[in-house]
PDB file of C-alpha atoms in Angstrom:
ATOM      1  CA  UNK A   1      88.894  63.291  79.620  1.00 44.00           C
ATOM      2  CA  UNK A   2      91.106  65.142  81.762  1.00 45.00           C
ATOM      3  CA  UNK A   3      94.326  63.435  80.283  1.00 50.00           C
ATOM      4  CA  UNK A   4      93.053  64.532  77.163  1.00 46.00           C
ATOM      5  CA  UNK A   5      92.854  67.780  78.124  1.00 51.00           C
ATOM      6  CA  UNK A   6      96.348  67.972  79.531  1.00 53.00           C
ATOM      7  CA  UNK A   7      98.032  66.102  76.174  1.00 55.00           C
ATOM      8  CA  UNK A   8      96.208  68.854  74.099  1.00 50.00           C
ATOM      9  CA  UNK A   9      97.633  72.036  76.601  1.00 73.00           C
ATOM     10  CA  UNK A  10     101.049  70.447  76.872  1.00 76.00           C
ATOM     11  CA  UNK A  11     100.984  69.906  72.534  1.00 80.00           C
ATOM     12  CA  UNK A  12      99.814  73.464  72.268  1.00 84.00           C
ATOM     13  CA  UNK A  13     102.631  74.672  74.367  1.00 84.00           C
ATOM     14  CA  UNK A  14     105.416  72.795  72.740  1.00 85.00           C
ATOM     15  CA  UNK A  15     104.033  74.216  69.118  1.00 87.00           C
ATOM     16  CA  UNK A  16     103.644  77.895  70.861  1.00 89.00           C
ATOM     17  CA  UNK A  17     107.345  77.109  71.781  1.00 90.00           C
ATOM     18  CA  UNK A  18     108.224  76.019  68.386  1.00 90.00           C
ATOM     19  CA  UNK A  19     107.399  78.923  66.586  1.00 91.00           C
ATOM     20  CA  UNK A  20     108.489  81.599  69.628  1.00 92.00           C
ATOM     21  CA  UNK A  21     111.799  80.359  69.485  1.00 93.00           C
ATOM     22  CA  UNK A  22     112.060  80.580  65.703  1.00 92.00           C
ATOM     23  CA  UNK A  23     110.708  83.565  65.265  1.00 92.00           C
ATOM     24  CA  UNK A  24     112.936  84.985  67.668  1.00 91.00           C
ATOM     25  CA  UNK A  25     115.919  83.430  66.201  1.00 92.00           C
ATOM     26  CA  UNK A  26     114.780  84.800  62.973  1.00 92.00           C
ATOM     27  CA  UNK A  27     115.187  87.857  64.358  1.00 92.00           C
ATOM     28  CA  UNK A  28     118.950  88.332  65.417  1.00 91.00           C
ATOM     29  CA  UNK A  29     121.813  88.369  63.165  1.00 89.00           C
ATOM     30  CA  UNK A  30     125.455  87.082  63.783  1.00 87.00           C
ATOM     31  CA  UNK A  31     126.861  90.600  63.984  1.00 87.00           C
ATOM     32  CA  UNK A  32     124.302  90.764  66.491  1.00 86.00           C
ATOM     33  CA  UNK A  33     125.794  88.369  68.273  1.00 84.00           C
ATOM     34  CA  UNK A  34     129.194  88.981  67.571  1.00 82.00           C
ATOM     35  CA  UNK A  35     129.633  86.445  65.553  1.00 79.00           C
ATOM     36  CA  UNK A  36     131.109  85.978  61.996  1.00 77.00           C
ATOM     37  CA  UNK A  37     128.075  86.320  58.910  1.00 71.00           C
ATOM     38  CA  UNK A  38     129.667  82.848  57.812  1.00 63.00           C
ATOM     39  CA  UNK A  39     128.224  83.737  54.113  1.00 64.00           C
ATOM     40  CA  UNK A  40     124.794  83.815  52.919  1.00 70.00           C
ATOM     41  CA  UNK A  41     122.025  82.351  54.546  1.00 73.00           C
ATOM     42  CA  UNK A  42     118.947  80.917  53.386  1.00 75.00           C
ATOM     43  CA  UNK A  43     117.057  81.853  56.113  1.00 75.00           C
ATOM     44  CA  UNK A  44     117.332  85.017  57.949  1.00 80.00           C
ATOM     45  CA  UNK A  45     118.914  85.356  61.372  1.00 88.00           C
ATOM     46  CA  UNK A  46     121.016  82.229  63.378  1.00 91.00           C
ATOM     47  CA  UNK A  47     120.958  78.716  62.719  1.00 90.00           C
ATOM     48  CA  UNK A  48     120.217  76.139  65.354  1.00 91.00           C
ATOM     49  CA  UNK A  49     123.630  75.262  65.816  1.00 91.00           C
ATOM     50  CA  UNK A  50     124.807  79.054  66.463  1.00 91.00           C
ATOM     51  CA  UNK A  51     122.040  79.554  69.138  1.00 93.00           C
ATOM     52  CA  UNK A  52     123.488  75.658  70.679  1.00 91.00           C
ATOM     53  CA  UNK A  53     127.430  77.041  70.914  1.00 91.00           C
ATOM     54  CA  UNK A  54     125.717  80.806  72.283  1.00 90.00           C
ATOM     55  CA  UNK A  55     123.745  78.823  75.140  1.00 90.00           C
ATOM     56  CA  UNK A  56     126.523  76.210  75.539  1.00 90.00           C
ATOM     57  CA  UNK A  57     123.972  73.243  74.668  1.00 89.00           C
ATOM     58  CA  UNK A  58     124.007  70.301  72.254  1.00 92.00           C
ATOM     59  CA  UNK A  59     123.231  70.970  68.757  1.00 92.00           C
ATOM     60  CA  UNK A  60     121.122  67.635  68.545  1.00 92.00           C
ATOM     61  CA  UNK A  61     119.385  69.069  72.080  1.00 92.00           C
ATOM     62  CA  UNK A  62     118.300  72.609  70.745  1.00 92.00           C
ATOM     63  CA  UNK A  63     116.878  71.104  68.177  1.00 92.00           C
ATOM     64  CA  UNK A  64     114.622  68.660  69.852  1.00 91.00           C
ATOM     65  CA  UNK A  65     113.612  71.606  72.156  1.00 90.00           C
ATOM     66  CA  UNK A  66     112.827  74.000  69.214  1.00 89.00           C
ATOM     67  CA  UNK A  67     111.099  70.818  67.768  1.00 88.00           C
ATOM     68  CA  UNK A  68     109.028  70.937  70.987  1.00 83.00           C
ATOM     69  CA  UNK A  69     109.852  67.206  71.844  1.00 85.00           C
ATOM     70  CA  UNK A  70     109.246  66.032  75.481  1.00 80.00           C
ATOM     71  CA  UNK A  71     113.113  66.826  76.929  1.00 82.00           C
ATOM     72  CA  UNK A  72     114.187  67.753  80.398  1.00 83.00           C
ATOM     73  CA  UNK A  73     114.711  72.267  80.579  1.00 86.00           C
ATOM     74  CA  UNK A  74     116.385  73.744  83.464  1.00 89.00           C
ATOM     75  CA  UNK A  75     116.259  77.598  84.368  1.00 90.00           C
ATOM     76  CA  UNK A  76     119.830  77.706  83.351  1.00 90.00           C
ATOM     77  CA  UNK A  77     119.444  76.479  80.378  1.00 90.00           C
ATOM     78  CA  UNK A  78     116.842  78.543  79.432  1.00 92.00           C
ATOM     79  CA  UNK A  79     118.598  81.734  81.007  1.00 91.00           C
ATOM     80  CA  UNK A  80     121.885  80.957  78.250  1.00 91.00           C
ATOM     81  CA  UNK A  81     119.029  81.197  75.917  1.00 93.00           C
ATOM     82  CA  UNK A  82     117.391  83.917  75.931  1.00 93.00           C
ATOM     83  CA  UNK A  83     120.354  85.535  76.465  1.00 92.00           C
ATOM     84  CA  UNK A  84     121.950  84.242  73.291  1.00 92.00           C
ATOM     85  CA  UNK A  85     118.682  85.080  71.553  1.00 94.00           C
ATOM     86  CA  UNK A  86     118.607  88.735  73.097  1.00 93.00           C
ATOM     87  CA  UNK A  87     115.169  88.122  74.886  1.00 90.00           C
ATOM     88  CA  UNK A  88     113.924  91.337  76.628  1.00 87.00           C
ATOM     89  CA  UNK A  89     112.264  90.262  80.393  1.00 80.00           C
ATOM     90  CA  UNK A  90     108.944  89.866  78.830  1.00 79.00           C
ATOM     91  CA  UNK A  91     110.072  87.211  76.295  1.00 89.00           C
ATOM     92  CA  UNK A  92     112.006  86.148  78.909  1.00 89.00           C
ATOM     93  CA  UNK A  93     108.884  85.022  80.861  1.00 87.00           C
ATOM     94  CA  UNK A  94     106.727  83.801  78.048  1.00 90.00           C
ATOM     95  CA  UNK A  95     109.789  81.229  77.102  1.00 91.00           C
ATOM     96  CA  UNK A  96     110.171  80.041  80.448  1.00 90.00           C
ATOM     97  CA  UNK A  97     106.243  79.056  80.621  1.00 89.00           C
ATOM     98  CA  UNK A  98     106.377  77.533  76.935  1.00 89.00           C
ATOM     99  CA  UNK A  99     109.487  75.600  78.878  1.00 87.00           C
ATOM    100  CA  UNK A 100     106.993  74.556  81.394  1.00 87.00           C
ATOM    101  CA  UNK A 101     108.603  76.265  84.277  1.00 87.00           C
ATOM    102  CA  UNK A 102     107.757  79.175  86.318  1.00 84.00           C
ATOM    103  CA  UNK A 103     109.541  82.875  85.673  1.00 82.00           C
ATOM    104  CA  UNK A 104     111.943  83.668  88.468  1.00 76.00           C
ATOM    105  CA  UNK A 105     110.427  86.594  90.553  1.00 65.00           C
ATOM    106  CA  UNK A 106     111.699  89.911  88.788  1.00 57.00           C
ATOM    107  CA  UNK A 107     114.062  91.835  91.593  1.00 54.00           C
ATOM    108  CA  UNK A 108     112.239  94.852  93.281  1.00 54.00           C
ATOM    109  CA  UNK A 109     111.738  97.765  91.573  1.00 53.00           C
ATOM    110  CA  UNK A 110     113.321 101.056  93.455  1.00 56.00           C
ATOM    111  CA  UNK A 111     110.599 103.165  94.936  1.00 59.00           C
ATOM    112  CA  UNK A 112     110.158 106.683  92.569  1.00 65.00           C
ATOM    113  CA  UNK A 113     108.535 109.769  93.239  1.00 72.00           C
ATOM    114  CA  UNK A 114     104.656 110.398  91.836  1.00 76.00           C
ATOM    115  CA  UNK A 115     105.007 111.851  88.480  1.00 83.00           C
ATOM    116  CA  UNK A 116     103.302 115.399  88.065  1.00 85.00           C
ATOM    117  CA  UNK A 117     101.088 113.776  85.619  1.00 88.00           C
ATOM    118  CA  UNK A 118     100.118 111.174  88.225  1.00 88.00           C
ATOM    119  CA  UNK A 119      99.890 114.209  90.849  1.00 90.00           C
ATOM    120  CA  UNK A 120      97.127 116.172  88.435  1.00 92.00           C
ATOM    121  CA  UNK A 121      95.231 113.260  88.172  1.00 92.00           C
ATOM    122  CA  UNK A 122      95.169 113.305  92.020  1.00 93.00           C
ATOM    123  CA  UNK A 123      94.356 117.374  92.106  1.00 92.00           C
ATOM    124  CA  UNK A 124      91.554 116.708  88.994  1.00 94.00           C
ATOM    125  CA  UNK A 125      89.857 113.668  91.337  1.00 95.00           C
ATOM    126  CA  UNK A 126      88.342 116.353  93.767  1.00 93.00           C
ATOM    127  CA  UNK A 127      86.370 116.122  95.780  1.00 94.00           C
ATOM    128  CA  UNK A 128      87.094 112.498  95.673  1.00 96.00           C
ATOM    129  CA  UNK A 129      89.763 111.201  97.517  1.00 96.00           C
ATOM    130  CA  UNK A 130      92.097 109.289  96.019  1.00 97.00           C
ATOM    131  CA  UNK A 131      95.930 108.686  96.558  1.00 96.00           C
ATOM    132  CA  UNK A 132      99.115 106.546  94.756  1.00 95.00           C
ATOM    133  CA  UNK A 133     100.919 104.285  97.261  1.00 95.00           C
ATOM    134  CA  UNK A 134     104.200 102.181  96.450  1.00 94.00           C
ATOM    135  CA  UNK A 135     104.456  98.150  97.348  1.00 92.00           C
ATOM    136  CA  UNK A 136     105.595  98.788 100.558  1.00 94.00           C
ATOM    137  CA  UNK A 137     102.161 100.236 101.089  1.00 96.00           C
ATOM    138  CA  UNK A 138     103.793 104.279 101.361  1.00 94.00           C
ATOM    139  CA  UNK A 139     102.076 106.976 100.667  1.00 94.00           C
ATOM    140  CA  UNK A 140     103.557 108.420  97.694  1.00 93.00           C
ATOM    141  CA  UNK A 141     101.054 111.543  96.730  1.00 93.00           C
ATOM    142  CA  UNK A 142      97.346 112.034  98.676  1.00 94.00           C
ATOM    143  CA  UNK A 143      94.860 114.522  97.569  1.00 94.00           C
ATOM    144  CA  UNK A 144      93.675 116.804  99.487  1.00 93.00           C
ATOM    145  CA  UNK A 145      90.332 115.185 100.007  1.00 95.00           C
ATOM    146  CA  UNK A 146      91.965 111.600 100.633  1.00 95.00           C
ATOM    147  CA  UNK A 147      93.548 113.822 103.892  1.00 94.00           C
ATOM    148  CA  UNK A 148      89.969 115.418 104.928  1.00 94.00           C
ATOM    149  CA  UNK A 149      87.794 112.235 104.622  1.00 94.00           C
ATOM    150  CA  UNK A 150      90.193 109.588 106.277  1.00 94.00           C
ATOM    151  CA  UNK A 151      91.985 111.594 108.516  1.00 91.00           C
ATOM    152  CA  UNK A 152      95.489 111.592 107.209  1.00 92.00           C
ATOM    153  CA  UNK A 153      98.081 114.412 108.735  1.00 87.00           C
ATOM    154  CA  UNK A 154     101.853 115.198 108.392  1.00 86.00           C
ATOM    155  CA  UNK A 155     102.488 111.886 110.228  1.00 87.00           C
ATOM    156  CA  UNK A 156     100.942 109.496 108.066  1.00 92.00           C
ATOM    157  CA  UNK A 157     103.265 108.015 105.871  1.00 93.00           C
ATOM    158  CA  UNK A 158     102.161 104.134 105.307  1.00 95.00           C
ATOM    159  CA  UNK A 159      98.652 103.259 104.322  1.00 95.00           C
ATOM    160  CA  UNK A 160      99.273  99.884 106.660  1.00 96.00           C
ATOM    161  CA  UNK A 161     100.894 101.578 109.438  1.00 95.00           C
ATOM    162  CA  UNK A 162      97.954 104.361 109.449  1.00 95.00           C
ATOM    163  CA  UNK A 163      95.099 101.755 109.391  1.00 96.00           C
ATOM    164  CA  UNK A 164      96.468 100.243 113.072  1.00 96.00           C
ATOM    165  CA  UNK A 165      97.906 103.336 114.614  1.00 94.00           C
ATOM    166  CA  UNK A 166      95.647 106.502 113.455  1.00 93.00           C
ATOM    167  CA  UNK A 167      93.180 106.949 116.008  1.00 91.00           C
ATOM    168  CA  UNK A 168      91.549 109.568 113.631  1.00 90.00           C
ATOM    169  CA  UNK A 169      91.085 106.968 110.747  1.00 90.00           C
ATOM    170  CA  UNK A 170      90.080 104.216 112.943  1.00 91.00           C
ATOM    171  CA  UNK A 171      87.311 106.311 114.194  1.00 90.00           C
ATOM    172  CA  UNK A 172      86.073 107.788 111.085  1.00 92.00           C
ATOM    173  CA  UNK A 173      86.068 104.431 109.820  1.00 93.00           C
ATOM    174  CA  UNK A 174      82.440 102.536 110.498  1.00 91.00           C
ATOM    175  CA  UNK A 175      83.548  99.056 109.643  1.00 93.00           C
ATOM    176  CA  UNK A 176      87.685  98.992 110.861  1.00 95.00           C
ATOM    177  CA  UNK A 177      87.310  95.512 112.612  1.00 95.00           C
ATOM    178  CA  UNK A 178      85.894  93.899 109.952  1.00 95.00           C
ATOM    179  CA  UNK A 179      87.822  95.475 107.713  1.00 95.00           C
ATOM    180  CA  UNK A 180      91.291  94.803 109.829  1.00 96.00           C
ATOM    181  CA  UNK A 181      91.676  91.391 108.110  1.00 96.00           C
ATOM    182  CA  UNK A 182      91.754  91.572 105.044  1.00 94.00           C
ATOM    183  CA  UNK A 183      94.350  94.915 105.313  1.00 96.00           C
ATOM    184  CA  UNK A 184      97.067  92.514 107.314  1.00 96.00           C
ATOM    185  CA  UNK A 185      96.061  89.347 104.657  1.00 94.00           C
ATOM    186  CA  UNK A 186      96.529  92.134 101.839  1.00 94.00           C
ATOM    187  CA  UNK A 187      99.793  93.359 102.862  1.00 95.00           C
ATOM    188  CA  UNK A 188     101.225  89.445 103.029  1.00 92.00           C
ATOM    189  CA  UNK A 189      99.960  88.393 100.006  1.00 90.00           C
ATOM    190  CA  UNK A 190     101.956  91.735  98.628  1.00 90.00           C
ATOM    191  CA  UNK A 191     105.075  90.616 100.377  1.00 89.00           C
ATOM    192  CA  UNK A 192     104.707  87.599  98.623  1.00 84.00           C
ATOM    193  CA  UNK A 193     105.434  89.393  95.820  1.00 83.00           C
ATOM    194  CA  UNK A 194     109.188  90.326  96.934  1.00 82.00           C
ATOM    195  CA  UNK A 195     110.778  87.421  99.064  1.00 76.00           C
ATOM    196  CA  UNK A 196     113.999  88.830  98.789  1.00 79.00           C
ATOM    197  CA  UNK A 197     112.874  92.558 100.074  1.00 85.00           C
ATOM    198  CA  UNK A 198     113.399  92.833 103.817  1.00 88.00           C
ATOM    199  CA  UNK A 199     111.503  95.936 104.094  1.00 91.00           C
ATOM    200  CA  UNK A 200     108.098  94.024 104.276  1.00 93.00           C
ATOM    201  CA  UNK A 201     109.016  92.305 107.453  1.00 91.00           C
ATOM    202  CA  UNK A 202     110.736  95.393 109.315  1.00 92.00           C
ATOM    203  CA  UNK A 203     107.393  97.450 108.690  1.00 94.00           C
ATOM    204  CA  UNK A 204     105.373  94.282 109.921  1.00 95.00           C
ATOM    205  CA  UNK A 205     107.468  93.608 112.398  1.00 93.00           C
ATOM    206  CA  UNK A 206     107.311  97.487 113.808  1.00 94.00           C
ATOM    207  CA  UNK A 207     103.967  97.513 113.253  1.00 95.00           C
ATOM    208  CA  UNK A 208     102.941  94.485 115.486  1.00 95.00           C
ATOM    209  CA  UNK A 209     105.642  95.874 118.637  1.00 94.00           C
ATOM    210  CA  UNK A 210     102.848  98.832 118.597  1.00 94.00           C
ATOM    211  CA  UNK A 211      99.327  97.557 117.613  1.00 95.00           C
ATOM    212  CA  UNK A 212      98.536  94.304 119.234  1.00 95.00           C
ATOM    213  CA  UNK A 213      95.397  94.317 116.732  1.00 96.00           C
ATOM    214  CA  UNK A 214      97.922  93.566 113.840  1.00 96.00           C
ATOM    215  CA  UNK A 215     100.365  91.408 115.231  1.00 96.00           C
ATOM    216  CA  UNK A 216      97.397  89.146 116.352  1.00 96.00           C
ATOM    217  CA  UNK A 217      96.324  88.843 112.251  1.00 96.00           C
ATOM    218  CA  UNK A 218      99.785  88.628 111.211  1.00 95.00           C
ATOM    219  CA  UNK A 219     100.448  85.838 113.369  1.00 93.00           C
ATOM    220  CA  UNK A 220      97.601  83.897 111.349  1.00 91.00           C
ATOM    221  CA  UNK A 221      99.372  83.969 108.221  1.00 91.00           C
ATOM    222  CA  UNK A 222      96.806  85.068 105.908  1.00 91.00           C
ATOM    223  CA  UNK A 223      96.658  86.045 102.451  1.00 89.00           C
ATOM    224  CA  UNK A 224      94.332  87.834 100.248  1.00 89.00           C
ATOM    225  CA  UNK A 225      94.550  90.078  97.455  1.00 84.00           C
ATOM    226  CA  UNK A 226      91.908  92.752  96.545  1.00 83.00           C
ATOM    227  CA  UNK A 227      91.682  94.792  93.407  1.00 87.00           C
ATOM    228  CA  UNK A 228      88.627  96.522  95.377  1.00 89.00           C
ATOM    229  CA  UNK A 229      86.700  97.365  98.175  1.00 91.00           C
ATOM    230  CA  UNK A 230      83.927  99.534  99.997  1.00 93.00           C
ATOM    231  CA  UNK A 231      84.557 101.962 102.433  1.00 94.00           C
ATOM    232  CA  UNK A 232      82.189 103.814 104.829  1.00 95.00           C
ATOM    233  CA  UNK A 233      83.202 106.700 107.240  1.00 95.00           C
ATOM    234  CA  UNK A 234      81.222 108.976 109.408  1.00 95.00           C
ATOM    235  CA  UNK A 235      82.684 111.893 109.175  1.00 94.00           C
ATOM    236  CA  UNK A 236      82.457 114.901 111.805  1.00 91.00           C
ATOM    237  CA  UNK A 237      80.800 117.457 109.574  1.00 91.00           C
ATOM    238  CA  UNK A 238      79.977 115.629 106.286  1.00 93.00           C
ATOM    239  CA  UNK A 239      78.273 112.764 108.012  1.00 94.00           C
ATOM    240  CA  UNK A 240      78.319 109.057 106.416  1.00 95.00           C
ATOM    241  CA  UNK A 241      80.577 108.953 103.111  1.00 97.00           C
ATOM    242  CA  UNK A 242      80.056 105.342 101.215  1.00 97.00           C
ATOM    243  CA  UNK A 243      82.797 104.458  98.573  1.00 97.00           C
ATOM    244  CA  UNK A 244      83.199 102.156  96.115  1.00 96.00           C
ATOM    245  CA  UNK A 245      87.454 102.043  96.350  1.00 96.00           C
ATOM    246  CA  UNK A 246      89.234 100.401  92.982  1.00 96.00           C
ATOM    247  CA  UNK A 247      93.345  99.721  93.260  1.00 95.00           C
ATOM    248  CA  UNK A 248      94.585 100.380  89.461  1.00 95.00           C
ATOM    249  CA  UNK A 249      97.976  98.976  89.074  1.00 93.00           C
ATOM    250  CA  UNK A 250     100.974 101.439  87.434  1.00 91.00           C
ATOM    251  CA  UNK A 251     102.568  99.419  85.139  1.00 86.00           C
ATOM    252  CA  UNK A 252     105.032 101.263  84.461  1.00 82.00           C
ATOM    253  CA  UNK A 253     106.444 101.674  88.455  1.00 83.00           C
ATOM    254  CA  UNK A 254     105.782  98.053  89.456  1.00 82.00           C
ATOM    255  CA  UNK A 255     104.157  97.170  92.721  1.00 86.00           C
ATOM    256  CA  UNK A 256     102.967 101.082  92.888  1.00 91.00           C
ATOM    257  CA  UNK A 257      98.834 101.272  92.679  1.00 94.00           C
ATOM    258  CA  UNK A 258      96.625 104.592  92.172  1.00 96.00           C
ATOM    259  CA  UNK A 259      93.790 104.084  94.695  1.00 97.00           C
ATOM    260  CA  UNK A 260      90.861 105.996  93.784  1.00 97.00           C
ATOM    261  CA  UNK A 261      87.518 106.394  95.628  1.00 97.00           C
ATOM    262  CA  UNK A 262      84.325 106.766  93.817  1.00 97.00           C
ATOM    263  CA  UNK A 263      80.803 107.619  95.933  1.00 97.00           C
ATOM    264  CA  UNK A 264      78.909 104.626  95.884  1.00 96.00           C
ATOM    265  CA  UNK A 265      76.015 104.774  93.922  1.00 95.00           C
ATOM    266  CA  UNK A 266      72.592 105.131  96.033  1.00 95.00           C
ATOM    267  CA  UNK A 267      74.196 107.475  98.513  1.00 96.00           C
ATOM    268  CA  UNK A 268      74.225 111.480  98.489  1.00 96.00           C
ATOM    269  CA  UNK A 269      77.816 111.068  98.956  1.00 97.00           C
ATOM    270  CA  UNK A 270      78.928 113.166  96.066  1.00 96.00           C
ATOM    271  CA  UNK A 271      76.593 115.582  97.031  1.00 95.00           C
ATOM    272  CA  UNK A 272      78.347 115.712 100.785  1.00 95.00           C
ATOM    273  CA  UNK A 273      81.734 115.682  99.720  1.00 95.00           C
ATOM    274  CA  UNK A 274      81.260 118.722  97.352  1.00 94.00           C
ATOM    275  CA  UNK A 275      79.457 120.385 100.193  1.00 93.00           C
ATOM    276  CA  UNK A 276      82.568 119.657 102.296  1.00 91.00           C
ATOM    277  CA  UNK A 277      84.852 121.033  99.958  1.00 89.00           C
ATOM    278  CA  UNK A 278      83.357 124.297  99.888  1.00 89.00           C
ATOM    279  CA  UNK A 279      83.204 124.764 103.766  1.00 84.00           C
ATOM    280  CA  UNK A 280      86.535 123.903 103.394  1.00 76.00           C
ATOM    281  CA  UNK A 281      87.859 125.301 100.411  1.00 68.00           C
ATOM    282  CA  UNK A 282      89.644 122.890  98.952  1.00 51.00           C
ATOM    283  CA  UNK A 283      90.085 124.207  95.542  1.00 48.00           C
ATOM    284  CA  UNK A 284      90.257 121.485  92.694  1.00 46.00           C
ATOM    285  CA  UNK A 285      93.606 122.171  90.885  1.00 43.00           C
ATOM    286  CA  UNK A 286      93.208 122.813  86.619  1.00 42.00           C
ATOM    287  CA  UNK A 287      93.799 119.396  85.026  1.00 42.00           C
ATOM    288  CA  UNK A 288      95.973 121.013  82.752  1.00 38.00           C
TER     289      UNK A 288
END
């Protein structure tokens, strides 16, 4: 049954590949390509045998792959083409899994700044905290309630880094060694992410010549990743804050997430946290 199964995924994928790389071929034209129109086509776009001299393969070959027959496809191969078909990285990706193979890991993005739109989100979250880090775990833009609840100063500039070594946030938070774990497996599994970035490992490697705590759960190698979590902190003058903490992914600045903290439900924590922000005046900035 499971052979079954697997003949039916691997004869959907070769069709899905069948029409993906017609369609795209539909798409481009000679002059695209640089290439002379050669008179007028049936069909729009290239033929099969202009894609085969563009990727430097065997007429006879691109055909059986476009027929989706059972034929051996390197990552060369398939870079020539998409290239000679004018993929974009997306398409890139989908035609290397209708190939059967697994994308090559996109290089790292550059870190950027928090947009201002980002930044009034931030100011409009109040009196919730919430902050945007990048995916070396940097603090890109806190709000000012993010700095009240959890204790982050001028000197915090890595959410990782600030877990082991603020003795403010370590004490405000009620459940830091059972929480410790899953931080150092989180971190890895975003490494994982970016084996070619050696950032990752001079942070963790930093971070475990000063906190004992972390280099002990580095050195166990695990990984976890966590699109939420709960936090609880007794706070000096608020008292206990419970939060239900979501990690929203920016799409358009990979490996950066928007972190934002919502009062769990069943607490008065809204209630405290607005109470807080008047003693201290916080003042919630105009969303607009």
């Amino acid at each position: 049954m499971a052979s079954a199964r697997s003949s039916l995924s691997r004869d959907r994928r070769r069709a899905e590949l069948r029409e993906f790389l017609r369609s795209r071929r539909a798409r481009v034209s000679p002059a695209d390509v640089g290439m002379p129109d050669g008179g007028r086509r049936r069909t729009p776009g290239l033929r099969r045998e202009e894609v085969a001299v563009l990727s430097g393969v065997g007429v006879s070959w691109y055909t059986w792959l476009e027929q989706g027959r059972d034929i051996t496809v390197s990552e060369e191969v398939i870079d020539a083409i998409a290239r000679a078909l004018l993929l974009n990285a997306a398409e890139r990706g989908h035609l290397y899994r209708l190939a059967g193979l697994n994308p090559p890991r996109d290089a790292p993005a550059p870190a950027v700044p928090t947009s201002p739109e980002l930044r009034r989100l931030l100011d409009s979250w109040l009196p919730r905290p919430g902050y945007v880090r990048d995916r070396h775990w940097n603090f890109t833009a806190v709000n000012d309630m993010a700095r009240e609840v959890f204790g982050y100063g001028e000197t915090d500039h890595n959410c990782l880094v600030s877990f082991f070594t603020n003795t403010r946030y370590r004490t405000l938070h009620r459940h830091w060694a059972e929480t410790a774990p899953q931080v150092a497996a989180g971190f890895r599994a975003d490494a994982a992410h970016y084996p070619d970035d050696p950032e990752f490992d001079r942070i963790a490697g930093d971070l475990a010549a000063v906190s004992p705590e972390f280099a002990e759960l580095w050195a166990r190698h695990d990984v976890a990743e966590h699109t939420s979590a709960v936090k609880a902190v007794d706070h000096a003058t608020a008292g206990t804050l419970v939060f239900d903490a979501t990690l929203l992914p920016l799409p358009e600045h990979p490996g950066h997430h928007l972190i934002l903290h919502n009062p769990r439900p069943g607490t008065d924590t809204q209630q405290r946290l607005e109470e807080l922000m008047r003693r201290r005046s916080l003042v919630v900035a105009h969303p607009g």
